[in-house]
Coordinates of C-alpha atoms and ligand atoms in Angstrom, one line a residue:
Chain S
M1 CA -27.5 -16.3 40.9
G2 CA -27.8 -12.6 41.4
L3 CA -25.8 -11.6 38.3
I4 CA -27.7 -9.8 35.7
S5 CA -26.1 -10.1 32.3
R6 CA -25.3 -6.9 30.6
G7 CA -27.5 -7.8 27.7
F8 CA -30.6 -7.4 29.9
T9 CA -29.8 -4.1 31.6
G10 CA -30.3 -2.2 28.4
R11 CA -26.8 -0.8 28.9
R12 CA -24.0 -2.0 26.7
R13 CA -20.4 -1.2 26.5
E14 CA -19.8 1.8 24.4
G15 CA -19.7 0.8 20.7
A16 CA -19.8 -2.9 21.4
E17 CA -22.8 -3.3 19.2
D18 CA -20.8 -1.8 16.3
L19 CA -17.9 -4.2 16.6
P20 CA -17.2 -7.1 14.3
P21 CA -16.7 -10.5 16.1
G22 CA -13.6 -10.9 18.2
Q23 CA -12.7 -7.2 18.2
Y24 CA -12.4 -4.9 21.2
L25 CA -12.8 -1.1 21.3
T26 CA -9.8 1.2 21.6
H27 CA -9.6 5.0 21.8
D28 CA -6.0 5.5 20.9
F29 CA -4.5 4.7 17.6
P30 CA -2.0 1.8 17.9
V31 CA 0.9 1.8 15.4
L32 CA 1.6 -1.5 13.8
A33 CA 4.9 -1.9 12.0
A34 CA 6.2 -4.6 9.7
G35 CA 9.3 -2.5 8.9
P36 CA 10.9 0.9 9.4
T37 CA 8.6 4.0 9.2
Q38 CA 8.9 5.5 5.7
R39 CA 9.5 9.2 5.5
V40 CA 8.7 10.3 2.0
P41 CA 9.0 14.0 1.3
T42 CA 6.0 15.2 -0.6
D43 CA 8.5 16.7 -3.2
D44 CA 9.5 13.1 -4.0
W45 CA 6.1 11.5 -3.6
K46 CA 4.3 10.0 -6.6
F47 CA 1.2 7.8 -6.9
T48 CA 0.9 5.6 -9.9
I49 CA -1.9 3.4 -11.2
T50 CA -0.7 0.9 -13.7
T51 CA -3.2 -1.1 -15.8
E52 CA -3.1 -4.6 -17.1
T53 CA -1.9 -3.3 -20.4
G54 CA 1.0 -1.4 -18.8
A55 CA -0.6 2.1 -19.2
R56 CA 0.5 4.3 -16.4
H57 CA -1.4 7.1 -14.7
E58 CA 0.8 9.2 -12.4
W59 CA 0.2 12.0 -9.9
D60 CA 2.8 14.0 -8.0
W61 CA 1.8 15.6 -4.7
A62 CA 0.6 18.9 -6.3
A63 CA -1.6 17.1 -8.9
F64 CA -2.9 14.7 -6.3
T65 CA -3.8 17.3 -3.7
A66 CA -5.5 19.4 -6.4
L67 CA -8.1 16.6 -7.0
P68 CA -11.5 16.7 -5.4
R69 CA -11.3 15.4 -1.9
D70 CA -13.8 13.6 0.4
E71 CA -14.1 14.0 4.1
V72 CA -15.1 10.6 5.6
T73 CA -15.8 9.2 9.0
V74 CA -15.1 5.5 9.2
D75 CA -14.5 2.7 11.6
L76 CA -11.1 0.9 11.6
H77 CA -10.8 -2.8 12.4
C78 CA -7.3 -4.3 12.9
V79 CA -6.7 -8.0 12.6
T80 CA -4.8 -7.8 15.9
R81 CA -8.3 -7.3 17.4
W82 CA -8.5 -3.6 18.1
S83 CA -11.2 -1.5 16.5
K84 CA -11.4 2.3 16.5
L85 CA -14.7 3.9 15.7
H86 CA -15.7 7.2 14.0
T87 CA -12.3 8.2 12.7
D88 CA -12.1 11.3 10.5
W89 CA -10.1 11.4 7.3
E90 CA -9.6 13.4 4.2
G91 CA -8.6 11.8 1.0
V92 CA -9.1 11.3 -2.7
S93 CA -11.6 8.7 -3.6
L94 CA -10.3 5.8 -5.8
D95 CA -13.4 6.5 -7.9
T96 CA -11.7 9.9 -8.7
L97 CA -8.3 8.4 -9.3
L98 CA -9.7 5.6 -11.5
A99 CA -12.1 7.9 -13.5
D100 CA -9.8 8.1 -16.5
V101 CA -8.3 4.7 -16.2
E102 CA -9.4 2.2 -18.8
T103 CA -9.3 -1.3 -17.4
S104 CA -11.1 -4.6 -17.4
A105 CA -8.9 -6.0 -14.7
H106 CA -10.5 -7.7 -11.6
Y107 CA -7.6 -7.4 -9.2
A108 CA -5.5 -4.8 -7.6
L109 CA -2.1 -5.1 -6.0
V110 CA -1.3 -2.1 -3.8
E111 CA 2.3 -1.1 -3.4
S112 CA 3.9 1.1 -0.7
Y113 CA 7.2 2.9 -0.2
G114 CA 9.3 0.5 1.7
G115 CA 8.1 -2.6 -0.3
Y116 CA 4.8 -3.5 1.5
T117 CA 2.1 -4.9 -0.7
T118 CA -1.5 -5.9 -0.3
N119 CA -4.0 -7.3 -2.7
L120 CA -7.8 -6.9 -3.1
P121 CA -10.4 -7.2 -5.8
L122 CA -10.7 -4.0 -7.8
E123 CA -14.4 -3.8 -7.0
D124 CA -13.5 -3.2 -3.3
L125 CA -11.7 0.0 -4.3
T126 CA -14.6 1.5 -6.2
D127 CA -18.1 2.8 -5.4
G128 CA -17.1 5.0 -2.5
Q129 CA -15.3 2.3 -0.5
A130 CA -11.7 3.4 -0.7
W131 CA -9.6 6.5 -0.6
V132 CA -5.9 7.6 -0.7
A133 CA -6.1 9.5 2.5
F134 CA -3.6 12.3 3.5
R135 CA -5.2 14.0 6.5
Y136 CA -6.4 12.4 9.7
D137 CA -8.3 14.1 12.5
G138 CA -7.8 17.5 10.9
E139 CA -4.0 17.2 10.5
D140 CA -1.6 16.1 7.9
L141 CA -1.2 12.3 8.2
D142 CA 1.8 11.4 10.4
P143 CA 4.5 9.1 8.9
E144 CA 3.8 6.6 11.8
H145 CA 0.2 6.3 10.5
G146 CA 1.2 6.1 6.8
G147 CA 1.7 9.7 5.8
P148 CA 2.1 11.5 3.5
A149 CA -0.7 9.3 2.1
R150 CA -2.1 5.9 2.8
L151 CA -4.8 3.7 1.3
L152 CA -8.0 3.7 3.4
V153 CA -10.3 0.7 2.8
P154 CA -12.3 0.6 6.0
H155 CA -14.6 -2.3 5.2
L156 CA -11.6 -4.7 5.2
Y157 CA -9.1 -5.4 8.0
L158 CA -6.7 -2.5 8.4
W159 CA -3.7 -4.4 6.9
K160 CA -5.4 -3.8 3.5
S161 CA -5.2 0.0 4.1
A162 CA -1.5 0.2 3.1
K163 CA 0.6 2.9 4.7
W164 CA 2.9 5.0 2.5
V165 CA 1.0 4.0 -0.6
R166 CA 2.9 4.6 -3.9
G167 CA 0.8 2.9 -6.4
I168 CA -1.7 0.3 -7.5
T169 CA -1.2 -2.3 -10.3
L170 CA -4.3 -3.7 -11.9
S171 CA -4.2 -7.2 -13.2
D172 CA -6.3 -10.1 -14.4
H173 CA -4.5 -12.3 -11.8
D174 CA -4.8 -12.1 -8.1
E175 CA -1.4 -11.9 -6.5
P176 CA -1.2 -12.3 -2.7
G177 CA 0.5 -9.4 -0.9
F178 CA 2.9 -9.2 2.1
W179 CA 0.6 -10.7 4.7
E180 CA -1.8 -12.6 2.4
S181 CA 1.1 -14.8 1.2
V182 CA 2.0 -16.0 4.7
G183 CA -1.2 -17.0 6.5
Y184 CA -3.5 -13.9 6.5
H185 CA -6.8 -14.2 4.7
N186 CA -6.8 -13.2 1.0
Y187 CA -9.9 -11.0 1.4
G188 CA -10.1 -10.0 5.1
D189 CA -13.7 -9.1 5.9
P190 CA -13.8 -8.3 9.6
W191 CA -17.6 -9.0 9.8
R192 CA -17.0 -12.5 8.6
E193 CA -13.8 -12.7 10.8
Q194 CA -11.6 -13.6 7.8
R195 CA -8.3 -13.4 9.7
Y196 CA -6.3 -16.4 8.4
W197 CA -6.0 -18.8 5.6
E198 CA -8.9 -21.2 5.8
Chain I
M1 CA 9.3 -43.8 -3.6
T2 CA 7.7 -42.2 -6.6
D3 CA 8.8 -42.5 -10.2
D4 CA 8.8 -39.2 -11.9
P5 CA 8.6 -38.8 -15.7
H6 CA 12.3 -38.2 -16.0
G7 CA 13.0 -41.6 -14.6
E8 CA 14.4 -40.2 -11.4
T9 CA 13.1 -41.2 -8.1
H10 CA 12.3 -39.1 -5.1
L11 CA 10.8 -39.5 -1.7
D12 CA 7.8 -37.6 -0.5
G13 CA 8.3 -34.8 2.0
N14 CA 8.0 -37.1 5.0
A15 CA 11.5 -38.3 4.2
A16 CA 12.7 -34.7 4.8
A17 CA 10.7 -34.2 8.0
G18 CA 13.3 -35.8 10.2
T19 CA 16.0 -33.6 8.9
L20 CA 13.8 -30.5 9.1
A21 CA 12.7 -31.3 12.7
E22 CA 16.3 -31.6 13.6
L23 CA 17.1 -28.3 12.0
F24 CA 14.3 -26.4 13.6
T25 CA 15.3 -27.4 17.1
F26 CA 18.5 -25.5 16.7
D27 CA 19.4 -22.5 18.8
V28 CA 18.4 -19.9 16.2
T29 CA 20.5 -17.2 17.8
V30 CA 23.7 -18.9 16.6
A31 CA 22.4 -19.7 13.1
V32 CA 23.7 -17.7 10.2
G33 CA 21.6 -16.6 7.2
R34 CA 22.3 -15.0 3.9
C35 CA 20.1 -12.2 2.7
A36 CA 18.5 -13.0 -0.7
G37 CA 18.4 -9.3 -1.4
C38 CA 21.9 -8.0 -0.8
G39 CA 23.9 -11.1 0.1
R40 CA 24.8 -10.0 3.6
V41 CA 25.5 -12.9 5.9
S42 CA 24.4 -12.4 9.5
T43 CA 23.2 -14.0 12.7
V44 CA 19.7 -13.6 13.9
A45 CA 21.1 -11.2 16.6
D46 CA 22.4 -9.0 13.8
T47 CA 19.0 -8.4 12.2
R48 CA 16.1 -6.1 12.8
S49 CA 12.9 -7.7 14.0
Y50 CA 9.5 -6.1 14.1
L51 CA 7.2 -7.8 16.5
D52 CA 4.2 -5.6 16.9
G53 CA 2.6 -6.0 13.5
P54 CA 0.1 -8.6 12.5
G55 CA 3.0 -11.0 12.3
M56 CA 6.7 -11.1 13.1
V57 CA 9.1 -9.7 10.5
V58 CA 12.8 -10.1 10.5
R59 CA 14.7 -7.7 8.2
C60 CA 18.3 -7.5 6.9
T61 CA 20.4 -4.9 8.7
G62 CA 22.2 -4.2 5.4
C63 CA 19.3 -3.5 3.0
D64 CA 16.1 -3.7 5.1
S65 CA 14.8 -6.6 2.9
V66 CA 12.5 -9.0 4.6
L67 CA 14.5 -12.2 5.6
L68 CA 11.6 -14.1 7.2
R69 CA 8.0 -13.7 8.3
V70 CA 6.0 -15.6 10.8
V71 CA 2.3 -15.5 11.3
S72 CA 0.5 -17.4 14.0
S73 CA -3.2 -18.2 14.3
P74 CA -4.6 -20.0 17.3
E75 CA -4.4 -23.2 15.2
R76 CA -1.1 -23.0 13.3
T77 CA 1.9 -21.0 12.3
W78 CA 3.1 -20.0 8.9
L79 CA 6.8 -19.3 8.1
D80 CA 8.0 -17.6 5.0
L81 CA 11.7 -17.8 4.4
R82 CA 11.9 -16.6 0.8
G83 CA 14.1 -13.7 1.8
L84 CA 16.9 -16.0 3.0
A85 CA 19.2 -17.5 0.4
Y86 CA 20.4 -20.0 3.0
L87 CA 20.5 -20.7 6.7
E88 CA 23.6 -22.2 8.2
V89 CA 23.3 -24.2 11.4
D90 CA 26.2 -25.7 13.3
H91 CA 25.7 -29.3 14.5
V92 CA 25.3 -29.5 18.2
T93 CA 28.4 -30.9 19.8
E94 CA 28.0 -33.0 22.9
G95 CA 29.8 -32.0 26.1
Ligands
ZN1 ZN1 20.1 -7.5 2.7

C-alpha cells in the first residue's frame, strides 16, 4: 500500500492521453530505413498519378511546388511503437493533386524512389487526410526523412507515409506493398493497433 | 497423397517440412544465394542488411534489390524470399 496510481493524481505523463495503444512518446525523430537513403535532386524529381485506365498526371518540382500548399500539424505513430506529437509540415494535399484526376478506383499503390511501395484505400488519401509533404519544421525535408518529398498520411502507421514518394497508381484491385506483403497489416490503423496480419 | 486433375500425385506440405526444417538449421553465414534481380551470387556476409526498420531487409550488394525480408510479431515471424532465385546450402559434414 502507499502507492498512488498516476491516474488518481490528476497528473499524467505528457501526451500519454493522446497516444494510441502500445505507443510511447518520443521527442526526437527516429530514422527507420528499409534500404539506402535516396538522394533525388529536385531537377530530376517527378511525381506521377496513374489511373486505372493508364492516364498519367505528372508534376515536376517547379509545377508541384507552385500548387497551393497546406501547413499542417499532425501526430506521427510508428509501428515500432514510438509516437511523435504536434509535428509541423508543409505539403500539397492529395485533394489538390487528385482534383483533375478522373477515377473510379478504390485502391492506391504508392511508389517511391528506391522501390518502396505501400498500399491504402484511395478514400484514405482524400478529404484532407493526406499530403505530399516537402517541408518539415520550417525547413526543406531532409533525405533521411524522405525528402525532397514524402507522403504524409498521419492517421495510419507511419510506414504508409512513404519516403521519397514518386507516384501513386490507382487501381480497382488492392495490391499489398513492401511491408503489407510480409506480415504488416494491410490497413494499419494505430488506434485499433493494426500492426500485423490477423 | 492427393490425386490432382492431371493424374499426378503429390504430397501435402508436411512432407516437405522435414527437409525445410533441416535447411533452416543451417549456418546462414555460409549459405550462398542468387539475386533474382541482377543474378549476383553472394554469401549473406556479402549483402547489405537494414535492421532498424519495421522489419529486417537484406539487399543485394550489386543492385540494391531486396533479397529477403523478415517481420516478427510477438506471435510469429514472416519470411519473404522472393528476391532470391535460389539459396545454396552445403551439407554439414561430421568431424
Ligand atoms: Zn542484385
